[in-house]
Amino acid sequence: MARAGETAAFGLRMNAGWPFEQFRAATGWDLCREWSGDMQRLVAQGWGRLEPGRFRLTPAGLRFADAAAEMFLR
């Protein structure tokens, strides 16, 4: 799981964020299930956006991408 968290954290720095199926194919982990609470916290802060089939950071979230990414590291 640690490697998947690192992959999630790195991918959040991309404008496109992570398509859920692409993340599952790359890591074998379910981003929605394993990091649901983290994604919801980022959405509540205005740093994240859940879209159909993907999660990505907002422009504000991209400014704080390192802090946002830390939530995915376990």
Coordinates of N, CA and C in Angstrom, one line a residue:
M1 N 0.8 -1.2 0.0 CA 0.0 0.0 0.0 C 0.9 1.3 0.0
A2 N 2.0 1.2 0.6 CA 2.9 2.4 0.7 C 3.3 2.8 -0.7
R3 N 3.6 1.9 -1.6 CA 4.0 2.2 -3.0 C 2.8 2.9 -3.7
A4 N 1.6 2.3 -3.5 CA 0.4 2.9 -4.1 C 0.2 4.3 -3.6
G5 N 0.4 4.6 -2.4 CA 0.2 5.9 -1.8 C 1.2 6.9 -2.4
E6 N 2.5 6.4 -2.6 CA 3.5 7.3 -3.3 C 3.1 7.6 -4.7
T7 N 2.5 6.6 -5.4 CA 2.1 6.8 -6.8 C 0.9 7.8 -6.8
A8 N 0.0 7.6 -5.9 CA -1.2 8.6 -5.8 C -0.6 10.0 -5.5
A9 N 0.3 10.1 -4.6 CA 0.8 11.5 -4.2 C 1.5 12.1 -5.4
F10 N 2.3 11.3 -6.1 CA 3.0 11.9 -7.3 C 2.0 12.3 -8.4
G11 N 1.0 11.4 -8.6 CA 0.0 11.7 -9.7 C -0.8 13.0 -9.4
L12 N -1.0 13.3 -8.1 CA -1.8 14.5 -7.8 C -1.2 15.8 -8.3
R13 N 0.1 15.7 -8.5 CA 0.8 16.9 -8.9 C 0.5 17.2 -10.4
M14 N -0.1 16.3 -11.1 CA -0.5 16.5 -12.5 C -1.8 17.2 -12.6
N15 N -2.0 18.1 -13.5 CA -3.3 18.8 -13.7 C -4.4 17.8 -13.8
A16 N -4.2 16.7 -14.5 CA -5.3 15.8 -14.8 C -5.6 14.9 -13.6
G17 N -4.8 14.9 -12.6 CA -5.0 14.1 -11.4 C -5.0 12.6 -11.8
W18 N -5.8 11.8 -11.1 CA -5.8 10.3 -11.3 C -7.2 9.8 -11.8
P19 N -7.2 9.3 -13.0 CA -8.4 8.5 -13.3 C -8.5 7.2 -12.5
F20 N -9.6 6.9 -11.9 CA -9.7 5.8 -11.0 C -9.2 4.5 -11.6
E21 N -9.7 4.2 -12.8 CA -9.3 2.9 -13.4 C -7.9 2.9 -13.8
Q22 N -7.3 4.0 -14.2 CA -5.9 4.0 -14.5 C -5.0 3.8 -13.2
F23 N -5.5 4.3 -12.1 CA -4.8 4.1 -10.9 C -4.8 2.7 -10.5
R24 N -6.0 2.1 -10.6 CA -6.1 0.7 -10.2 C -5.3 -0.2 -11.1
A25 N -5.2 0.1 -12.4 CA -4.4 -0.7 -13.3 C -2.9 -0.5 -13.0
A26 N -2.5 0.7 -12.6 CA -1.1 0.9 -12.3 C -0.6 0.4 -11.0
T27 N -1.5 0.3 -10.0 CA -1.1 0.0 -8.6 C -1.8 -1.3 -8.1
G28 N -2.9 -1.6 -8.6 CA -3.7 -2.7 -8.0 C -4.6 -2.3 -6.8
W29 N -4.6 -1.1 -6.5 CA -5.3 -0.5 -5.4 C -6.5 0.3 -5.9
D30 N -7.5 0.4 -5.1 CA -8.7 1.2 -5.4 C -8.6 2.6 -4.7
L31 N -8.3 3.6 -5.5 CA -8.2 4.9 -4.9 C -9.4 5.4 -4.2
C32 N -10.6 5.1 -4.7 CA -11.8 5.5 -4.1 C -12.0 4.8 -2.7
R33 N -11.7 3.6 -2.6 CA -11.9 2.8 -1.4 C -10.8 3.1 -0.3
E34 N -9.6 3.1 -0.7 CA -8.5 3.2 0.2 C -8.3 4.7 0.7
W35 N -8.5 5.6 -0.2 CA -8.2 7.0 0.2 C -9.5 7.9 0.1
S36 N -10.6 7.3 0.3 CA -11.9 8.1 0.2 C -11.9 9.3 1.2
G37 N -11.6 9.0 2.4 CA -11.6 10.0 3.5 C -10.6 11.2 3.2
D38 N -9.4 10.8 2.6 CA -8.5 11.8 2.3 C -9.0 12.7 1.1
M39 N -9.6 12.1 0.2 CA -10.1 12.8 -1.0 C -11.2 13.7 -0.5
Q40 N -12.1 13.3 0.4 CA -13.2 14.1 0.9 C -12.7 15.3 1.7
R41 N -11.6 15.1 2.5 CA -11.0 16.2 3.2 C -10.5 17.3 2.3
L42 N -9.8 16.8 1.2 CA -9.3 17.8 0.2 C -10.4 18.5 -0.5
V43 N -11.5 17.8 -0.8 CA -12.7 18.5 -1.4 C -13.2 19.5 -0.4
A44 N -13.4 19.2 0.8 CA -13.9 20.1 1.8 C -13.0 21.3 2.0
Q45 N -11.7 21.1 1.9 CA -10.8 22.3 2.0 C -10.8 23.1 0.7
G46 N -11.4 22.7 -0.3 CA -11.3 23.4 -1.6 C -10.1 23.1 -2.4
W47 N -9.3 22.0 -2.0 CA -8.1 21.7 -2.7 C -8.3 20.5 -3.6
G48 N -9.4 19.8 -3.6 CA -9.6 18.6 -4.4 C -11.0 18.7 -5.1
R49 N -11.1 17.9 -6.2 CA -12.3 17.9 -6.9 C -12.5 16.4 -7.4
L50 N -13.7 15.8 -6.9 CA -14.1 14.5 -7.4 C -14.9 14.7 -8.6
E51 N -14.5 14.1 -9.7 CA -15.2 14.2 -11.0 C -15.6 12.8 -11.4
P52 N -16.5 12.6 -12.3 CA -16.8 11.3 -12.8 C -15.6 10.6 -13.3
G53 N -15.2 9.5 -12.6 CA -14.1 8.7 -13.0 C -12.7 9.1 -12.6
R54 N -12.6 10.2 -11.8 CA -11.3 10.7 -11.5 C -11.3 11.6 -10.3
F55 N -10.1 11.8 -9.7 CA -9.9 12.8 -8.6 C -8.7 13.7 -9.0
R56 N -8.8 15.0 -8.8 CA -7.7 15.9 -9.1 C -7.7 17.0 -8.2
L57 N -6.6 17.7 -8.1 CA -6.5 18.9 -7.3 C -7.1 20.1 -8.0
T58 N -7.6 21.0 -7.3 CA -8.1 22.3 -7.8 C -6.8 23.2 -8.0
P59 N -7.0 24.3 -8.7 CA -5.9 25.2 -8.8 C -5.3 25.6 -7.4
A60 N -6.2 25.8 -6.4 CA -5.7 26.1 -5.1 C -4.9 24.9 -4.5
G61 N -5.4 23.7 -4.7 CA -4.8 22.5 -4.3 C -3.4 22.3 -4.9
L62 N -3.3 22.6 -6.2 CA -2.0 22.5 -6.9 C -1.0 23.3 -6.2
R63 N -1.4 24.5 -5.7 CA -0.4 25.4 -5.0 C 0.2 24.7 -3.7
F64 N -0.6 23.8 -3.2 CA -0.3 23.1 -1.9 C -0.2 21.6 -2.2
A65 N 0.3 21.3 -3.3 CA 0.3 19.9 -3.7 C 1.1 19.0 -2.8
D66 N 2.2 19.5 -2.3 CA 3.0 18.7 -1.3 C 2.2 18.4 -0.1
A67 N 1.5 19.3 0.5 CA 0.7 19.1 1.7 C -0.4 18.2 1.4
A68 N -1.1 18.3 0.2 CA -2.2 17.4 -0.2 C -1.6 16.0 -0.4
A69 N -0.5 15.9 -1.0 CA 0.1 14.6 -1.3 C 0.4 13.8 0.0
E70 N 0.8 14.5 1.0 CA 1.2 13.9 2.3 C 0.0 13.0 2.8
M71 N -1.2 13.4 2.5 CA -2.4 12.7 3.0 C -2.4 11.3 2.5
F72 N -1.8 11.1 1.3 CA -1.9 9.8 0.7 C -0.7 8.8 1.0
L73 N 0.2 9.4 1.7 CA 1.4 8.6 2.1 C 1.1 7.8 3.4
R74 N 1.3 6.5 3.3 CA 1.0 5.7 4.5 C 2.1 4.6 4.7

